[in-house]
Short mmCIF file of C-alpha atoms in Angstrom, two decimals:
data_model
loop_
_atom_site.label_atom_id
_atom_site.label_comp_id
_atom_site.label_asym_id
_atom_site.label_seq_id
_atom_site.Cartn_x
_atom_site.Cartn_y
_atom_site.Cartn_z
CA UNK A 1 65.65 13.28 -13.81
CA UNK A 2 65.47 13.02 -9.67
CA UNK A 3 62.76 10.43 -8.84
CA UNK A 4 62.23 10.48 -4.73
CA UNK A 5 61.10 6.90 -3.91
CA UNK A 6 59.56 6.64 -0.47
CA UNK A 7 60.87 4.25 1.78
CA UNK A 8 60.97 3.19 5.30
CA UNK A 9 63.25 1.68 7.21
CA UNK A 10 62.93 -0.21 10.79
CA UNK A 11 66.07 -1.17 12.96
CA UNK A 12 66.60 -2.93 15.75
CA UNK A 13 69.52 -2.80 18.82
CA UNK A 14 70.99 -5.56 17.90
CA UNK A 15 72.67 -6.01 14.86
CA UNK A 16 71.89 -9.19 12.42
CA UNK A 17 70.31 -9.71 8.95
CA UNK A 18 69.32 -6.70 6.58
CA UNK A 19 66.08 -7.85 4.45
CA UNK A 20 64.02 -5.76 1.82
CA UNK A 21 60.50 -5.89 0.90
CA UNK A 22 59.86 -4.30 -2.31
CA UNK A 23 56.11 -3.84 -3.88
CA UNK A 24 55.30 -2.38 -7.14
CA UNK A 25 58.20 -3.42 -9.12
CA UNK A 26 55.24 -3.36 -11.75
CA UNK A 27 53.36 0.29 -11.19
CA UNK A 28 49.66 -1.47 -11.53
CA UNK A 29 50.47 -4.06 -9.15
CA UNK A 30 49.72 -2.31 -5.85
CA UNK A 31 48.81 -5.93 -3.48
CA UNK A 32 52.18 -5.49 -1.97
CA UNK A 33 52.08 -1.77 -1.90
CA UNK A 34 48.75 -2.68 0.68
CA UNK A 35 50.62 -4.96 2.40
CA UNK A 36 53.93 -2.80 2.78
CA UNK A 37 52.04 -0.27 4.40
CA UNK A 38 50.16 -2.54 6.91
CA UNK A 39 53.65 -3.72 8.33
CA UNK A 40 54.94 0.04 8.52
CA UNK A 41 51.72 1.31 10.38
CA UNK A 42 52.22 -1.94 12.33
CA UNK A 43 53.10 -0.67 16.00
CA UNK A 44 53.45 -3.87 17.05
CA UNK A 45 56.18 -4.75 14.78
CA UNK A 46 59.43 -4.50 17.35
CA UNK A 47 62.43 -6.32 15.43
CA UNK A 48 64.71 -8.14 17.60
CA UNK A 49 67.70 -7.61 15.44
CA UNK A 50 68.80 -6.60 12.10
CA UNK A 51 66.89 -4.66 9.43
CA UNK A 52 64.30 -3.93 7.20
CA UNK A 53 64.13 -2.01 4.33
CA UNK A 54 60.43 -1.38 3.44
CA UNK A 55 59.59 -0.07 -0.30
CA UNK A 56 55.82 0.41 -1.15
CA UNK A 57 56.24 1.60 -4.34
CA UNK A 58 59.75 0.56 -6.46
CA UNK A 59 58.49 1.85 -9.63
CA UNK A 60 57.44 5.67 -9.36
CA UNK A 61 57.51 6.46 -12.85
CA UNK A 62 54.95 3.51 -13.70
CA UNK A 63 52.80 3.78 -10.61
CA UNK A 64 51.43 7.30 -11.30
CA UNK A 65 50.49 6.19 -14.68
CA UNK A 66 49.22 3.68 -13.25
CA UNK A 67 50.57 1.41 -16.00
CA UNK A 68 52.92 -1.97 -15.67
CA UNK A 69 55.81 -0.70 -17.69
CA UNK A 70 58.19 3.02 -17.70
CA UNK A 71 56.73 5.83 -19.61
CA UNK A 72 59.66 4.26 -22.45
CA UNK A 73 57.49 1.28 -22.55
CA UNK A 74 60.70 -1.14 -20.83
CA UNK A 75 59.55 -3.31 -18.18
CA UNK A 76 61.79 -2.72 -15.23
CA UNK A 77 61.63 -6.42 -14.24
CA UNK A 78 63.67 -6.94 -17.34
CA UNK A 79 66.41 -4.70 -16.91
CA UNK A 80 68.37 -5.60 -13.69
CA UNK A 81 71.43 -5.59 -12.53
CA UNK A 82 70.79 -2.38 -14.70
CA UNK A 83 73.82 -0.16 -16.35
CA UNK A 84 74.43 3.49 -15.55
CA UNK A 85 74.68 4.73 -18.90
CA UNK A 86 71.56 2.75 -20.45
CA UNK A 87 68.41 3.24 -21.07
CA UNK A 88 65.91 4.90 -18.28
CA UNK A 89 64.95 1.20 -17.47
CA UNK A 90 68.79 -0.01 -16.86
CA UNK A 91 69.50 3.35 -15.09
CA UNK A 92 66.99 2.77 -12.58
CA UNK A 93 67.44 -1.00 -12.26
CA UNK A 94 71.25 -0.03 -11.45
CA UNK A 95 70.06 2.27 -8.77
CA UNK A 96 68.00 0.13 -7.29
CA UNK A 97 70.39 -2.52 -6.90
CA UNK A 98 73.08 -0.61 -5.75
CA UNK A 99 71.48 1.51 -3.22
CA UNK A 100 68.98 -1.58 -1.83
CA UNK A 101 70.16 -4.42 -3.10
CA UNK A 102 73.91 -4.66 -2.46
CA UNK A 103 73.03 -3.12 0.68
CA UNK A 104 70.66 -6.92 1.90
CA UNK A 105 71.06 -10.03 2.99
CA UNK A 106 67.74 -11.43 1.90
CA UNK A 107 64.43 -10.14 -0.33
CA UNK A 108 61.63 -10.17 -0.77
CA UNK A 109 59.22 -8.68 -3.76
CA UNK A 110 55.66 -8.68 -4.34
CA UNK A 111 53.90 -8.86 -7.33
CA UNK A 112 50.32 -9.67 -8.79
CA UNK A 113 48.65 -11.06 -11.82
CA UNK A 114 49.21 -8.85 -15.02
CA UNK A 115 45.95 -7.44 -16.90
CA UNK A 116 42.83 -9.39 -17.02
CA UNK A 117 44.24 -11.90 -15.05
CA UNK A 118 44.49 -13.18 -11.08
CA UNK A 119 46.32 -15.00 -9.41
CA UNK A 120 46.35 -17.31 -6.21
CA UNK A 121 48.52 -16.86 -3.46
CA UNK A 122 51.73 -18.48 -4.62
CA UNK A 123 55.67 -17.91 -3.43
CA UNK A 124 57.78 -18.03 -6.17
CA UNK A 125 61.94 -19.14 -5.99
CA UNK A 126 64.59 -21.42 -7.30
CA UNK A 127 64.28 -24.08 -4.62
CA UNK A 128 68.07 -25.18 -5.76
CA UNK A 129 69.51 -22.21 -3.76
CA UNK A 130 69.34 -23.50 0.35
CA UNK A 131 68.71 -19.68 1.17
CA UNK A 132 66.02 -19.18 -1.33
CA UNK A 133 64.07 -22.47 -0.13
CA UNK A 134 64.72 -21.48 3.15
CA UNK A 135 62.76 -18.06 2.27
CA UNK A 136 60.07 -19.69 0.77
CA UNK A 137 59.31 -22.48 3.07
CA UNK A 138 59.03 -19.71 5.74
CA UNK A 139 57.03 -16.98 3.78
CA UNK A 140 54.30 -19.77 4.60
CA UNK A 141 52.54 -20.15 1.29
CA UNK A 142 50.62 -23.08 0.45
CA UNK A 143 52.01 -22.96 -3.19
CA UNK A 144 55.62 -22.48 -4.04
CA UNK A 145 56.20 -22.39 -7.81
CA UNK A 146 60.26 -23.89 -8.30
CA UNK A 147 62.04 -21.96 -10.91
CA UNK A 148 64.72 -18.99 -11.47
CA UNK A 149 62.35 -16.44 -12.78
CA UNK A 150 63.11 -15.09 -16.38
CA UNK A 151 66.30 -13.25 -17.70
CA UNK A 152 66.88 -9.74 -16.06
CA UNK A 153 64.21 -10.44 -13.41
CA UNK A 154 65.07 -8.88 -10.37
CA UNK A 155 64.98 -11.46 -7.83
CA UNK A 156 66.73 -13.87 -10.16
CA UNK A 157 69.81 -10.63 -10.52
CA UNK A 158 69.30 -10.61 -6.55
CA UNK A 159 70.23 -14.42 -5.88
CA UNK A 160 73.16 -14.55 -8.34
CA UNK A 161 74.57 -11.22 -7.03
CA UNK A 162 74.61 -13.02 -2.95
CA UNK A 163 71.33 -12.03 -1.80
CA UNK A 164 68.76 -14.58 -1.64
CA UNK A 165 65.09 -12.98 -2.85
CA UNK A 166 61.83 -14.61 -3.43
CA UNK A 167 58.77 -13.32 -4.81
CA UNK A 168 55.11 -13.67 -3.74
CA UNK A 169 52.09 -13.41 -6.58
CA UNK A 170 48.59 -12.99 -5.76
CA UNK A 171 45.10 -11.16 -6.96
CA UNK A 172 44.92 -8.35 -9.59
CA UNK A 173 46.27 -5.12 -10.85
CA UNK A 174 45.16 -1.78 -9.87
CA UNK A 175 43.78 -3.80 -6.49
CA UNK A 176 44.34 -4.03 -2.67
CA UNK A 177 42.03 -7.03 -2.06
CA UNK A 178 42.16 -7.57 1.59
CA UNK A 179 43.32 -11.61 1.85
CA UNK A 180 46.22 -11.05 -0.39
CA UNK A 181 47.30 -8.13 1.40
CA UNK A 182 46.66 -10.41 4.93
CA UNK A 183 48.64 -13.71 2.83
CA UNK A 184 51.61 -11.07 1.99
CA UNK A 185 51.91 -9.48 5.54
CA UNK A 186 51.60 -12.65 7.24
CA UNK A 187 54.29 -14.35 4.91
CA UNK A 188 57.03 -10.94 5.55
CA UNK A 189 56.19 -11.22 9.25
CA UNK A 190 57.04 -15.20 9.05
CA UNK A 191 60.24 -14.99 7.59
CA UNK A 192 61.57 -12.45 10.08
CA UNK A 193 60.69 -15.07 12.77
CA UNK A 194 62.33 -17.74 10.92
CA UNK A 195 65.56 -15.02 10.56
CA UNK A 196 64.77 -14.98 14.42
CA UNK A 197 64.38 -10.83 13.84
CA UNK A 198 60.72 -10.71 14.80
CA UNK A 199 59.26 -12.92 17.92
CA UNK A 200 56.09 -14.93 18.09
CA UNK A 201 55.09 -17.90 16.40
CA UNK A 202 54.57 -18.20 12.86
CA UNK A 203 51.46 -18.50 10.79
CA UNK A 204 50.78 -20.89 7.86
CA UNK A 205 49.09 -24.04 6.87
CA UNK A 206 50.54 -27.61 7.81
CA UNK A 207 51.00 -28.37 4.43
CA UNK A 208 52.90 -26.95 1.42
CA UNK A 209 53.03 -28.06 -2.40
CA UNK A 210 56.54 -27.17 -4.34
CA UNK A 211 55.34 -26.95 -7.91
CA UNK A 212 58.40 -27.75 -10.76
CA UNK A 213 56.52 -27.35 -13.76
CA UNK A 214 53.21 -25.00 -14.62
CA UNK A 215 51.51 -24.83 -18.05
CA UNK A 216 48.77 -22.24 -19.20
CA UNK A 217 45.82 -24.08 -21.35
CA UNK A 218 44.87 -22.23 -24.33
CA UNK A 219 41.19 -21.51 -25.86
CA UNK A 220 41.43 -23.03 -29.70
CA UNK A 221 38.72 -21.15 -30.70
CA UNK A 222 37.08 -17.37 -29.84
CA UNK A 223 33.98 -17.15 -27.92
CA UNK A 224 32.45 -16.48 -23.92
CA UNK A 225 33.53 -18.40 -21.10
CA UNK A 226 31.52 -20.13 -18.42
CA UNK A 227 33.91 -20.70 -15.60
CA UNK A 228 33.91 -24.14 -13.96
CA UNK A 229 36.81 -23.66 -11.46
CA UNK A 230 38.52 -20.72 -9.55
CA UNK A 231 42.02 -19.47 -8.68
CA UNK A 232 43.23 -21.93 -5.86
CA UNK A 233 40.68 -24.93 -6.48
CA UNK A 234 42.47 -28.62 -6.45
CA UNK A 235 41.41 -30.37 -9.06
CA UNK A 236 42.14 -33.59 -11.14
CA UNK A 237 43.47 -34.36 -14.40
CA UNK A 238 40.42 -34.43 -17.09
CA UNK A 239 38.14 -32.61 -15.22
CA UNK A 240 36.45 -29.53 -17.11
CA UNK A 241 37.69 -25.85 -16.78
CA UNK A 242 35.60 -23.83 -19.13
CA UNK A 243 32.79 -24.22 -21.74
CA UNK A 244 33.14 -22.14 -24.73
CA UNK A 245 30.08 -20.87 -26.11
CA UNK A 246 28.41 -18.25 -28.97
CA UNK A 247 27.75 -15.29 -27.62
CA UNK A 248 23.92 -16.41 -27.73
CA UNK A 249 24.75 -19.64 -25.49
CA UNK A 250 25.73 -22.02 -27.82
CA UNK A 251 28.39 -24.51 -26.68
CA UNK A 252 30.98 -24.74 -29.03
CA UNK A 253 33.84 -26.86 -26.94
CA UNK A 254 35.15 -27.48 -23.51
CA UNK A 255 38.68 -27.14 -21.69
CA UNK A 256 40.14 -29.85 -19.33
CA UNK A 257 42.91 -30.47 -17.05
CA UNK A 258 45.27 -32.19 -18.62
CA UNK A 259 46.84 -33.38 -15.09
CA UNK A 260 46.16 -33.29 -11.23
CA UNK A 261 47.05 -29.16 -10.38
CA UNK A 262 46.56 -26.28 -8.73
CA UNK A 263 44.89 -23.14 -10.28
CA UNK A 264 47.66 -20.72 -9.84
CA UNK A 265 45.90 -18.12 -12.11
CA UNK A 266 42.93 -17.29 -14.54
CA UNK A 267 41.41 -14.71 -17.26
CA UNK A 268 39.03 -12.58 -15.31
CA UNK A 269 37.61 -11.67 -18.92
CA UNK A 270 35.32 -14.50 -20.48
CA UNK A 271 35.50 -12.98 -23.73
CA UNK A 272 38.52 -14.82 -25.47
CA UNK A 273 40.04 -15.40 -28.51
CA UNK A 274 41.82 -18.20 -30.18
CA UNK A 275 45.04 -18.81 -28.55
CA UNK A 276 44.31 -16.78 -25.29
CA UNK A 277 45.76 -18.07 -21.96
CA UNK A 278 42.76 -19.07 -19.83
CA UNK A 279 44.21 -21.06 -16.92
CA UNK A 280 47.49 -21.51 -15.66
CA UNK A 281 47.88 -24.71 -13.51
CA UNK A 282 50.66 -26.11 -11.73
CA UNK A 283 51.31 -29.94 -11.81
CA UNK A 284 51.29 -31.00 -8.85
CA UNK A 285 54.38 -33.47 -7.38
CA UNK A 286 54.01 -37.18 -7.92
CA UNK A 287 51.96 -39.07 -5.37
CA UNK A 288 50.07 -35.60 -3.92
CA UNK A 289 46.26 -36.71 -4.35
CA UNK A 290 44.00 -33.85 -4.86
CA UNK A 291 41.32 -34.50 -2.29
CA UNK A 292 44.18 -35.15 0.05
CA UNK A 293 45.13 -31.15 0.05
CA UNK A 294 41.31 -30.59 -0.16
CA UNK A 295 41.01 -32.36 2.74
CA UNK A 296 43.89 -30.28 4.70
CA UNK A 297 42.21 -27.04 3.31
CA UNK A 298 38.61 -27.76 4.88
CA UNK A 299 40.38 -28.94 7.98
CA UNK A 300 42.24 -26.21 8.74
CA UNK A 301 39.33 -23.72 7.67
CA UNK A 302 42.17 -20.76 7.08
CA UNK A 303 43.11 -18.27 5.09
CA UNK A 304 43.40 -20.07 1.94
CA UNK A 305 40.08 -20.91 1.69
CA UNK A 306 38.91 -17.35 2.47
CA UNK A 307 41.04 -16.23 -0.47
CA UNK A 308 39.46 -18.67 -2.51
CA UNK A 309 36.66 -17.66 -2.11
CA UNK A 310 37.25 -14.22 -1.82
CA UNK A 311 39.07 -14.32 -5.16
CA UNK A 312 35.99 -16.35 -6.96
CA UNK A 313 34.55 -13.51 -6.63
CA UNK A 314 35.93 -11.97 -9.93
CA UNK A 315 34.49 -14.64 -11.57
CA UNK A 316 30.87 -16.27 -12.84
CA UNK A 317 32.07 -20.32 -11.58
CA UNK A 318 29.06 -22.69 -12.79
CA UNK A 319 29.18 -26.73 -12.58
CA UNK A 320 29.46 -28.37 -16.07
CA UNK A 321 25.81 -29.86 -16.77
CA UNK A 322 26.49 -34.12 -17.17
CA UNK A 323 25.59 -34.36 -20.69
CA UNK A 324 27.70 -31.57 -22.28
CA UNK A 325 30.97 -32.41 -20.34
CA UNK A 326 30.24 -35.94 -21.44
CA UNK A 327 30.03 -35.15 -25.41
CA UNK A 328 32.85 -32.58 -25.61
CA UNK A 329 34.69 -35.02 -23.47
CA UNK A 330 34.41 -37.14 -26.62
CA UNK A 331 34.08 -34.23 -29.11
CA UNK A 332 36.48 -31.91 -27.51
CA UNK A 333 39.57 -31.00 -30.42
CA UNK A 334 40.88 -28.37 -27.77
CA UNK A 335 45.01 -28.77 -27.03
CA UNK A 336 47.12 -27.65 -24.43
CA UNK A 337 50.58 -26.05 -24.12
CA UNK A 338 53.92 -28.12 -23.61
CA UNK A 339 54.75 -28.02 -19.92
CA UNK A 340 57.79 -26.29 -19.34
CA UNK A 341 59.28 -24.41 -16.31
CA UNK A 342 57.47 -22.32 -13.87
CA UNK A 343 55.97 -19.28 -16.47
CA UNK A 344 54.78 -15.70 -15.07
CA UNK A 345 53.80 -12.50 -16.10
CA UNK A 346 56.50 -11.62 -13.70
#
C-alpha cells in the first residue's frame, strides 16, 4: 500500500532547531488540520532559523473515512514507536516516526475531543521533562493538563525517544471552529519565538493553571440533561453541573463538583445513560481560588473568553432554579469517579 501524506516544510538560513506540527493523528479531528493550514498560507511567517515540519493530516487512511481509527479498526495513537512487520497501525506508526520523528528536535500534535464530546483549550505534557514544560509554558495555554499521556501514545513515544512533544486539545470532531483554530496557531507561533525561530512578541494570558489530576463525573442514572456550566467555566467544589430529568421534564437528580476545577470537556449530547461521562474537570492546584482566575479572565477580555463562549454554543447552559439544587443537594445519591492522572480520549 503507498499512502502520499501531504506535508510542508519551511526553512530558514540559519540553521537551529527542527520542530513538527502534526494534526489529525485521529482522522475526525480536523482543529489542527485548520490551524496547520493557516500557518502554511501564513506569508508572514519568516523563520529566523531552524525548521518546521508542517503535517495537516497524519492519518490519511482515517481522514477520508472520516472516522477516528484505520480502516482495521487500531487507533494509531496506540501503536507508536510502531514495528515494520506489524500490523497496518504499527507499520505506519514506524514510518511516521522514522521519517518525522527521529528527524525533530521538538513536537507538537493537535488533537480534539472524541465523539459527542468538546473540549476546552488545554496543552497537554509531562511537566517532569524541563523540555516538555518548557513547550507547554510557551504554547501559551491557560490550561496545561500534567501527565505522560497513555501507553503507545505518540507524544509520550516522542519524549522517551529524545524529542520533546506536547499536545494541544480543543473543540470537536469533524470541526474547524474558528477560536480553536486561532488558540492552536497562536500557541505553534509562540513556541517558535520562545525557540527564538520566529520574531515578535508572544501572545497568551498572564496567568496559567498546571492541572495534576482530572476526573470525569458520571450520570448514575439515564435520562436528558440541562446543562448548568460550559467547557472552560471556573467553578467551585459543590456547585451543580447538570439536572437529570424524564424526558417529559421531570427532575430525577443533580450532578456537582466534587472540588474547585476547570471544565476541560463535556457531552455535547444530553441524552445519557447510566454510567456516561458527562464532565471532565481538572482539580485545580492548592490555594488557586476560582474567582481569582475569573477575575484574570474578565480582565484580560481575550481569547479565552471568546472560546468560551464560542464553545457554549454547542450546548443548552441554564442556571439551576434555588429550590431544586437545594433538595437534590440533600437528595442527590449521584457519585463520582476516583481522581487519578490526567485521562483523555487522546
Amino acid at each position: 500500500m503507498t499512502v502520499k501524506i501531504p506535508i510542508h516544510i519551511r526553512r530558514a538560513a540559519e540553521e537551529g532547531p527542527v520542530v513538527f506540527v502534526t494534526a489529525a493523528l485521529h482522522g475526525d479531528e480536523i482543529n489542527g488540520t485548520g490551524a496547520i493550514r493557516e500557518l502554511i498560507q501564513d506569508a508572514n511567517l519568516h523563520l529566523l532559523r531552524g525548521s518546521v515540519i508542517f503535517v495537516p493530516v497524519l492519518n490519511l487512511l482515517a481522514f477520508d473515512r472520516h472516522s477516528r481509527y484505520l480502516p482495521d479498526r487500531r487507533d494509531l495513537n496506540r501503536s507508536f514507536p510502531g514495528s515494520s512487520s506489524g500490523s497496518l497501525a504499527s507499520r505506519m506508526a514506524r514510518i511516521i516516526f522514522d521519517e518525522i520523528v527521529s528527524r525533530c528536535d521538538y513536537g507538537i500534535d493537535l488533537h480534539t475531543a472524541s465523539v459527542r464530546r468538546t473540549n476546552y483549550p488545554n496543552v497537554r505534557g509531562d511537566m517532569t521533562n524541563p523540555e516538555v514544560r518548557r513547550l507547554a509554558q510557551a504554547f501559551g495555554s491557560e490550561i496545561i493538563m500534567n501527565g505522560k499521556g497513555p501507553q503507545g501514545a505518540f507524544r509520550r513515544e516522542a519524549c522517551a525517544s529524545g524529542c520533546p512533544t506536547i499536545i494541544m486539545e480543543g473543540g470537536e470532531v469533524w470541526k474547524v471552529e474558528p477560536g480553536i483554530v486561532e488558540s492552536a496557531a497562536r500557541g505553534v507561533r509562540n513556541v517558535l519565538r520562545d525557540l527564538q525561530m520566529l520574531d515578535g512578541k508572544a501572545e497568551s494570558p498572564d496567568y496559567q493553571v498546571v492541572v495534576d489530576k482530572s476526573t470525569w463525573v458520571r450520570a448514575e442514572r439515564g435520562g436528558f440533561l440541562k446543562f448548568h456550566v460550559k467547557p472552560g467555566d471556573i467553578i467551585e467544589k459543590d456547585q451543580p453541573l447538570a439536572t437529570n430529568t424524564t424526558l417529559l421534564g421531570r427532575e430525577r437528580s443533580m450532578l456537582y463538583s466534587p472540588f474547585d476545577a476547570v471544565v476541560i470537556g463535556m457531552t455535547t449530547l444530553p441524552a445519557i445513560s447510566p454510567g456516561e461521562p458527562i464532565c471532565n474537570l481538572g482539580m485545580l492546584p492548592e490555594g488557586t481560588k476560582p474567582s481569582q482566575i475569573r477575575r484574570y479572565r474578565r480582565e484580560e477580555d481575550g481569547l479565552e473568553g471568546q472560546v468560551v463562549e464560542e464553545l457554549s454554543t454547542n450546548l443548552i447552559v441554564v442556571e439551576p432554579t434555588e429550590e431544586s439544587s437545594l433538595h437534590h443537594h440533600k437528595h442527590n445519591v449521584d457519585s463520582y469517579s476516583e481522581l487519578g492522572e490526567t485521562t483523555s480520549a487522546e
